[in-house]
mmCIF file with all atom_site columns, C-alpha atoms (C1' of nucleotides) in Angstrom:
data_model
loop_
_atom_site.group_PDB
_atom_site.id
_atom_site.type_symbol
_atom_site.label_atom_id
_atom_site.label_alt_id
_atom_site.label_comp_id
_atom_site.label_asym_id
_atom_site.label_entity_id
_atom_site.label_seq_id
_atom_site.pdbx_PDB_ins_code
_atom_site.Cartn_x
_atom_site.Cartn_y
_atom_site.Cartn_z
_atom_site.occupancy
_atom_site.B_iso_or_equiv
_atom_site.pdbx_formal_charge
_atom_site.auth_seq_id
_atom_site.auth_comp_id
_atom_site.auth_asym_id
_atom_site.auth_atom_id
_atom_site.pdbx_PDB_model_num
ATOM 1   C CA    . UNK A 1 1   ? -23.264 105.397 -77.959 1.00 42.00 ? 1   UNK A CA    1
ATOM 2   C CA    . UNK A 1 2   ? -21.630 108.414 -76.567 1.00 39.00 ? 2   UNK A CA    1
ATOM 3   C CA    . UNK A 1 3   ? -21.377 107.868 -72.891 1.00 43.00 ? 3   UNK A CA    1
ATOM 4   C CA    . UNK A 1 4   ? -19.036 110.860 -72.810 1.00 44.00 ? 4   UNK A CA    1
ATOM 5   C CA    . UNK A 1 5   ? -21.909 113.196 -73.375 1.00 51.00 ? 5   UNK A CA    1
ATOM 6   C CA    . UNK A 1 6   ? -23.500 112.301 -70.177 1.00 65.00 ? 6   UNK A CA    1
ATOM 7   C CA    . UNK A 1 7   ? -20.254 112.341 -68.213 1.00 75.00 ? 7   UNK A CA    1
ATOM 8   C CA    . UNK A 1 8   ? -21.344 115.460 -66.397 1.00 78.00 ? 8   UNK A CA    1
ATOM 9   C CA    . UNK A 1 9   ? -24.707 114.290 -65.358 1.00 84.00 ? 9   UNK A CA    1
ATOM 10  C CA    . UNK A 1 10  ? -23.323 111.000 -64.188 1.00 86.00 ? 10  UNK A CA    1
ATOM 11  C CA    . UNK A 1 11  ? -20.603 112.579 -62.129 1.00 88.00 ? 11  UNK A CA    1
ATOM 12  C CA    . UNK A 1 12  ? -23.001 115.016 -60.523 1.00 91.00 ? 12  UNK A CA    1
ATOM 13  C CA    . UNK A 1 13  ? -25.347 112.250 -59.578 1.00 92.00 ? 13  UNK A CA    1
ATOM 14  C CA    . UNK A 1 14  ? -22.489 110.258 -58.060 1.00 91.00 ? 14  UNK A CA    1
ATOM 15  C CA    . UNK A 1 15  ? -21.277 113.126 -55.910 1.00 92.00 ? 15  UNK A CA    1
ATOM 16  C CA    . UNK A 1 16  ? -24.718 113.955 -54.683 1.00 94.00 ? 16  UNK A CA    1
ATOM 17  C CA    . UNK A 1 17  ? -25.219 110.439 -53.629 1.00 94.00 ? 17  UNK A CA    1
ATOM 18  C CA    . UNK A 1 18  ? -22.114 110.633 -51.480 1.00 93.00 ? 18  UNK A CA    1
ATOM 19  C CA    . UNK A 1 19  ? -23.557 113.459 -49.469 1.00 94.00 ? 19  UNK A CA    1
ATOM 20  C CA    . UNK A 1 20  ? -23.937 112.241 -45.862 1.00 94.00 ? 20  UNK A CA    1
ATOM 21  C CA    . UNK A 1 21  ? -27.247 112.422 -44.097 1.00 94.00 ? 21  UNK A CA    1
ATOM 22  C CA    . UNK A 1 22  ? -27.732 115.766 -42.328 1.00 94.00 ? 22  UNK A CA    1
ATOM 23  C CA    . UNK A 1 23  ? -25.410 117.575 -44.634 1.00 95.00 ? 23  UNK A CA    1
ATOM 24  C CA    . UNK A 1 24  ? -25.856 119.675 -47.739 1.00 95.00 ? 24  UNK A CA    1
ATOM 25  C CA    . UNK A 1 25  ? -23.659 121.074 -50.529 1.00 95.00 ? 25  UNK A CA    1
ATOM 26  C CA    . UNK A 1 26  ? -23.853 123.655 -53.179 1.00 95.00 ? 26  UNK A CA    1
ATOM 27  C CA    . UNK A 1 27  ? -24.030 123.481 -56.900 1.00 95.00 ? 27  UNK A CA    1
ATOM 28  C CA    . UNK A 1 28  ? -20.802 125.436 -57.301 1.00 93.00 ? 28  UNK A CA    1
ATOM 29  C CA    . UNK A 1 29  ? -18.977 123.059 -54.864 1.00 94.00 ? 29  UNK A CA    1
ATOM 30  C CA    . UNK A 1 30  ? -19.903 120.115 -57.074 1.00 93.00 ? 30  UNK A CA    1
ATOM 31  C CA    . UNK A 1 31  ? -18.952 121.932 -60.149 1.00 92.00 ? 31  UNK A CA    1
ATOM 32  C CA    . UNK A 1 32  ? -15.644 122.908 -58.599 1.00 91.00 ? 32  UNK A CA    1
ATOM 33  C CA    . UNK A 1 33  ? -15.056 119.306 -57.464 1.00 90.00 ? 33  UNK A CA    1
ATOM 34  C CA    . UNK A 1 34  ? -15.626 118.011 -60.980 1.00 86.00 ? 34  UNK A CA    1
ATOM 35  C CA    . UNK A 1 35  ? -13.372 120.764 -62.379 1.00 80.00 ? 35  UNK A CA    1
ATOM 36  C CA    . UNK A 1 36  ? -14.141 123.838 -64.358 1.00 73.00 ? 36  UNK A CA    1
ATOM 37  C CA    . UNK A 1 37  ? -15.640 121.677 -67.030 1.00 68.00 ? 37  UNK A CA    1
ATOM 38  C CA    . UNK A 1 38  ? -19.118 122.744 -66.018 1.00 72.00 ? 38  UNK A CA    1
ATOM 39  C CA    . UNK A 1 39  ? -20.367 125.779 -64.298 1.00 87.00 ? 39  UNK A CA    1
ATOM 40  C CA    . UNK A 1 40  ? -22.674 125.648 -61.389 1.00 88.00 ? 40  UNK A CA    1
ATOM 41  C CA    . UNK A 1 41  ? -25.608 126.074 -63.784 1.00 90.00 ? 41  UNK A CA    1
ATOM 42  C CA    . UNK A 1 42  ? -24.774 122.796 -65.408 1.00 91.00 ? 42  UNK A CA    1
ATOM 43  C CA    . UNK A 1 43  ? -25.022 121.114 -62.020 1.00 92.00 ? 43  UNK A CA    1
ATOM 44  C CA    . UNK A 1 44  ? -28.448 122.549 -61.543 1.00 91.00 ? 44  UNK A CA    1
ATOM 45  C CA    . UNK A 1 45  ? -29.362 121.436 -65.013 1.00 90.00 ? 45  UNK A CA    1
ATOM 46  C CA    . UNK A 1 46  ? -28.156 117.989 -64.251 1.00 91.00 ? 46  UNK A CA    1
ATOM 47  C CA    . UNK A 1 47  ? -30.313 117.949 -61.092 1.00 92.00 ? 47  UNK A CA    1
ATOM 48  C CA    . UNK A 1 48  ? -33.281 118.865 -63.139 1.00 89.00 ? 48  UNK A CA    1
ATOM 49  C CA    . UNK A 1 49  ? -32.810 115.651 -65.106 1.00 86.00 ? 49  UNK A CA    1
ATOM 50  C CA    . UNK A 1 50  ? -32.102 113.805 -61.824 1.00 87.00 ? 50  UNK A CA    1
ATOM 51  C CA    . UNK A 1 51  ? -35.882 113.437 -61.297 1.00 83.00 ? 51  UNK A CA    1
ATOM 52  C CA    . UNK A 1 52  ? -35.485 110.376 -63.370 1.00 78.00 ? 52  UNK A CA    1
ATOM 53  C CA    . UNK A 1 53  ? -33.330 108.844 -60.695 1.00 83.00 ? 53  UNK A CA    1
ATOM 54  C CA    . UNK A 1 54  ? -34.885 108.221 -57.272 1.00 80.00 ? 54  UNK A CA    1
ATOM 55  C CA    . UNK A 1 55  ? -31.607 107.495 -55.649 1.00 87.00 ? 55  UNK A CA    1
ATOM 56  C CA    . UNK A 1 56  ? -30.483 111.063 -55.817 1.00 92.00 ? 56  UNK A CA    1
ATOM 57  C CA    . UNK A 1 57  ? -31.048 113.100 -52.634 1.00 94.00 ? 57  UNK A CA    1
ATOM 58  C CA    . UNK A 1 58  ? -31.455 116.366 -54.527 1.00 94.00 ? 58  UNK A CA    1
ATOM 59  C CA    . UNK A 1 59  ? -32.878 118.010 -51.398 1.00 94.00 ? 59  UNK A CA    1
ATOM 60  C CA    . UNK A 1 60  ? -29.294 117.947 -50.044 1.00 95.00 ? 60  UNK A CA    1
ATOM 61  C CA    . UNK A 1 61  ? -28.136 120.252 -52.823 1.00 95.00 ? 61  UNK A CA    1
ATOM 62  C CA    . UNK A 1 62  ? -28.803 123.926 -52.419 1.00 95.00 ? 62  UNK A CA    1
ATOM 63  C CA    . UNK A 1 63  ? -27.377 127.070 -53.795 1.00 94.00 ? 63  UNK A CA    1
ATOM 64  C CA    . UNK A 1 64  ? -24.345 128.836 -52.358 1.00 93.00 ? 64  UNK A CA    1
ATOM 65  C CA    . UNK A 1 65  ? -26.538 130.959 -50.120 1.00 92.00 ? 65  UNK A CA    1
ATOM 66  C CA    . UNK A 1 66  ? -28.011 127.911 -48.482 1.00 92.00 ? 66  UNK A CA    1
ATOM 67  C CA    . UNK A 1 67  ? -31.392 128.708 -50.057 1.00 93.00 ? 67  UNK A CA    1
ATOM 68  C CA    . UNK A 1 68  ? -33.637 125.982 -51.268 1.00 93.00 ? 68  UNK A CA    1
ATOM 69  C CA    . UNK A 1 69  ? -33.831 127.314 -54.783 1.00 92.00 ? 69  UNK A CA    1
ATOM 70  C CA    . UNK A 1 70  ? -35.037 124.057 -56.232 1.00 90.00 ? 70  UNK A CA    1
ATOM 71  C CA    . UNK A 1 71  ? -37.783 123.195 -53.856 1.00 91.00 ? 71  UNK A CA    1
ATOM 72  C CA    . UNK A 1 72  ? -40.350 123.883 -56.535 1.00 90.00 ? 72  UNK A CA    1
ATOM 73  C CA    . UNK A 1 73  ? -38.977 121.079 -58.666 1.00 91.00 ? 73  UNK A CA    1
ATOM 74  C CA    . UNK A 1 74  ? -39.837 118.449 -56.097 1.00 91.00 ? 74  UNK A CA    1
ATOM 75  C CA    . UNK A 1 75  ? -43.037 116.498 -55.861 1.00 89.00 ? 75  UNK A CA    1
ATOM 76  C CA    . UNK A 1 76  ? -44.268 119.105 -53.529 1.00 90.00 ? 76  UNK A CA    1
ATOM 77  C CA    . UNK A 1 77  ? -42.575 122.462 -52.731 1.00 89.00 ? 77  UNK A CA    1
ATOM 78  C CA    . UNK A 1 78  ? -42.534 121.490 -49.111 1.00 91.00 ? 78  UNK A CA    1
ATOM 79  C CA    . UNK A 1 79  ? -40.936 118.189 -49.688 1.00 92.00 ? 79  UNK A CA    1
ATOM 80  C CA    . UNK A 1 80  ? -37.370 119.544 -49.775 1.00 93.00 ? 80  UNK A CA    1
ATOM 81  C CA    . UNK A 1 81  ? -37.724 121.540 -46.589 1.00 92.00 ? 81  UNK A CA    1
ATOM 82  C CA    . UNK A 1 82  ? -39.420 118.625 -44.887 1.00 94.00 ? 82  UNK A CA    1
ATOM 83  C CA    . UNK A 1 83  ? -36.757 116.197 -45.852 1.00 94.00 ? 83  UNK A CA    1
ATOM 84  C CA    . UNK A 1 84  ? -34.006 118.451 -44.671 1.00 94.00 ? 84  UNK A CA    1
ATOM 85  C CA    . UNK A 1 85  ? -35.773 119.024 -41.410 1.00 95.00 ? 85  UNK A CA    1
ATOM 86  C CA    . UNK A 1 86  ? -36.028 115.347 -40.949 1.00 95.00 ? 86  UNK A CA    1
ATOM 87  C CA    . UNK A 1 87  ? -32.331 115.069 -41.209 1.00 96.00 ? 87  UNK A CA    1
ATOM 88  C CA    . UNK A 1 88  ? -31.768 117.588 -38.461 1.00 95.00 ? 88  UNK A CA    1
ATOM 89  C CA    . UNK A 1 89  ? -31.290 120.616 -40.626 1.00 95.00 ? 89  UNK A CA    1
ATOM 90  C CA    . UNK A 1 90  ? -33.324 123.595 -39.574 1.00 94.00 ? 90  UNK A CA    1
ATOM 91  C CA    . UNK A 1 91  ? -34.852 125.681 -42.229 1.00 93.00 ? 91  UNK A CA    1
ATOM 92  C CA    . UNK A 1 92  ? -35.922 129.268 -41.843 1.00 89.00 ? 92  UNK A CA    1
ATOM 93  C CA    . UNK A 1 93  ? -38.119 130.285 -44.663 1.00 88.00 ? 93  UNK A CA    1
ATOM 94  C CA    . UNK A 1 94  ? -36.402 128.854 -47.648 1.00 89.00 ? 94  UNK A CA    1
ATOM 95  C CA    . UNK A 1 95  ? -32.946 129.177 -46.097 1.00 92.00 ? 95  UNK A CA    1
ATOM 96  C CA    . UNK A 1 96  ? -30.771 126.737 -44.136 1.00 93.00 ? 96  UNK A CA    1
ATOM 97  C CA    . UNK A 1 97  ? -30.018 127.790 -40.554 1.00 92.00 ? 97  UNK A CA    1
ATOM 98  C CA    . UNK A 1 98  ? -26.346 127.780 -39.830 1.00 92.00 ? 98  UNK A CA    1
ATOM 99  C CA    . UNK A 1 99  ? -25.594 126.749 -43.346 1.00 92.00 ? 99  UNK A CA    1
ATOM 100 C CA    . UNK A 1 100 ? -21.716 126.684 -43.094 1.00 91.00 ? 100 UNK A CA    1
ATOM 101 C CA    . UNK A 1 101 ? -22.079 124.245 -40.266 1.00 92.00 ? 101 UNK A CA    1
ATOM 102 C CA    . UNK A 1 102 ? -23.989 121.679 -42.326 1.00 94.00 ? 102 UNK A CA    1
ATOM 103 C CA    . UNK A 1 103 ? -22.128 122.419 -45.526 1.00 94.00 ? 103 UNK A CA    1
ATOM 104 C CA    . UNK A 1 104 ? -20.392 119.390 -46.967 1.00 94.00 ? 104 UNK A CA    1
ATOM 105 C CA    . UNK A 1 105 ? -17.552 120.049 -49.279 1.00 92.00 ? 105 UNK A CA    1
ATOM 106 C CA    . UNK A 1 106 ? -16.738 117.119 -51.663 1.00 91.00 ? 106 UNK A CA    1
ATOM 107 C CA    . UNK A 1 107 ? -13.237 118.306 -52.035 1.00 86.00 ? 107 UNK A CA    1
ATOM 108 C CA    . UNK A 1 108 ? -12.574 118.044 -48.352 1.00 84.00 ? 108 UNK A CA    1
ATOM 109 C CA    . UNK A 1 109 ? -14.451 114.914 -47.727 1.00 75.00 ? 109 UNK A CA    1
ATOM 110 C CA    . UNK A 1 110 ? -14.069 113.010 -50.940 1.00 70.00 ? 110 UNK A CA    1
ATOM 111 C CA    . UNK A 1 111 ? -10.741 111.895 -52.301 1.00 64.00 ? 111 UNK A CA    1
ATOM 112 C CA    . UNK A 1 112 ? -10.053 111.410 -55.998 1.00 58.00 ? 112 UNK A CA    1
ATOM 113 C "C1'" . DG  B 2 1   ? -28.011 127.083 -86.376 1.00 78.23 ? 1   DG  B "C1'" 1
ATOM 114 C "C1'" . DA  B 2 2   ? -29.648 131.409 -83.970 1.00 78.23 ? 2   DA  B "C1'" 1
ATOM 115 C "C1'" . DC  B 2 3   ? -32.362 132.665 -79.817 1.00 78.23 ? 3   DC  B "C1'" 1
ATOM 116 C "C1'" . DA  B 2 4   ? -34.086 132.040 -75.216 1.00 78.23 ? 4   DA  B "C1'" 1
ATOM 117 C "C1'" . DT  B 2 5   ? -33.792 129.762 -70.896 1.00 78.23 ? 5   DT  B "C1'" 1
ATOM 118 C "C1'" . DG  B 2 6   ? -32.026 127.909 -66.434 1.00 78.23 ? 6   DG  B "C1'" 1
ATOM 119 C "C1'" . DA  B 2 7   ? -32.415 123.798 -59.292 1.00 78.23 ? 7   DA  B "C1'" 1
ATOM 120 C "C1'" . DC  B 2 8   ? -25.772 129.272 -60.090 1.00 78.23 ? 8   DC  B "C1'" 1
ATOM 121 C "C1'" . DG  B 2 9   ? -21.932 132.463 -58.822 1.00 78.23 ? 9   DG  B "C1'" 1
ATOM 122 C "C1'" . DA  B 2 10  ? -19.180 136.328 -58.529 1.00 78.23 ? 10  DA  B "C1'" 1
ATOM 123 C "C1'" . DT  B 2 11  ? -18.671 141.089 -59.236 1.00 78.23 ? 11  DT  B "C1'" 1
ATOM 124 C "C1'" . DT  B 2 12  ? -20.264 145.730 -59.715 1.00 78.23 ? 12  DT  B "C1'" 1
ATOM 125 C "C1'" . DT  B 2 13  ? -23.547 149.580 -59.078 1.00 78.23 ? 13  DT  B "C1'" 1
ATOM 126 C "C1'" . DG  C 3 1   ? -27.068 145.474 -48.394 1.00 78.23 ? 1   DG  C "C1'" 1
ATOM 127 C "C1'" . DA  C 3 2   ? -30.197 144.749 -52.140 1.00 78.23 ? 2   DA  C "C1'" 1
ATOM 128 C "C1'" . DA  C 3 3   ? -30.590 145.010 -57.118 1.00 78.23 ? 3   DA  C "C1'" 1
ATOM 129 C "C1'" . DA  C 3 4   ? -28.638 144.751 -61.500 1.00 78.23 ? 4   DA  C "C1'" 1
ATOM 130 C "C1'" . DT  C 3 5   ? -25.214 142.734 -64.703 1.00 78.23 ? 5   DT  C "C1'" 1
ATOM 131 C "C1'" . DC  C 3 6   ? -22.069 139.436 -66.815 1.00 78.23 ? 6   DC  C "C1'" 1
ATOM 132 C "C1'" . DG  C 3 7   ? -20.151 134.930 -67.337 1.00 78.23 ? 7   DG  C "C1'" 1
ATOM 133 C "C1'" . DC  C 3 8   ? -20.825 129.848 -67.520 1.00 78.23 ? 8   DC  C "C1'" 1
ATOM 134 C "C1'" . DC  C 3 9   ? -22.465 126.287 -71.137 1.00 78.23 ? 9   DC  C "C1'" 1
ATOM 135 C "C1'" . DA  C 3 10  ? -25.822 122.470 -71.975 1.00 78.23 ? 10  DA  C "C1'" 1
ATOM 136 C "C1'" . DT  C 3 11  ? -30.744 121.942 -73.516 1.00 78.23 ? 11  DT  C "C1'" 1
ATOM 137 C "C1'" . DG  C 3 12  ? -35.046 122.934 -76.017 1.00 78.23 ? 12  DG  C "C1'" 1
ATOM 138 C "C1'" . DT  C 3 13  ? -37.478 125.330 -79.614 1.00 78.23 ? 13  DT  C "C1'" 1
#
DNA sequence: GACATGACGATTT
DNA sequence: GAAATCGCCATGT
């Protein structure tokens, strides 16, 4: 069948899996890394479907503000914040403290 | 196939 | 500096 159709989802999942522990990245960064093929929204959309795959640390993906926009899509709204805190990331409200410091850019750490 | 929606982002008001 | 607006494009109805 058309594996090409899912190319975007597949790529997004792969990049997300490469995120080191204690780091986070943004939807836009992933989209930019894959190219302009998909906008940041598509990344978020892909993550929505990621709930089918347990291997995807979706909690390490936040929006460009460092806000846990997708926490409500987890098993429990607190799960995302909890997981990040476990990895040494401090959360204030729904926002990551010192976000640029824990930000992981695939373009700077991954080589294609 | 038109209409509405969405885990975003950048720009403008 | 917060709120509103447009652009992005796949997915569901």
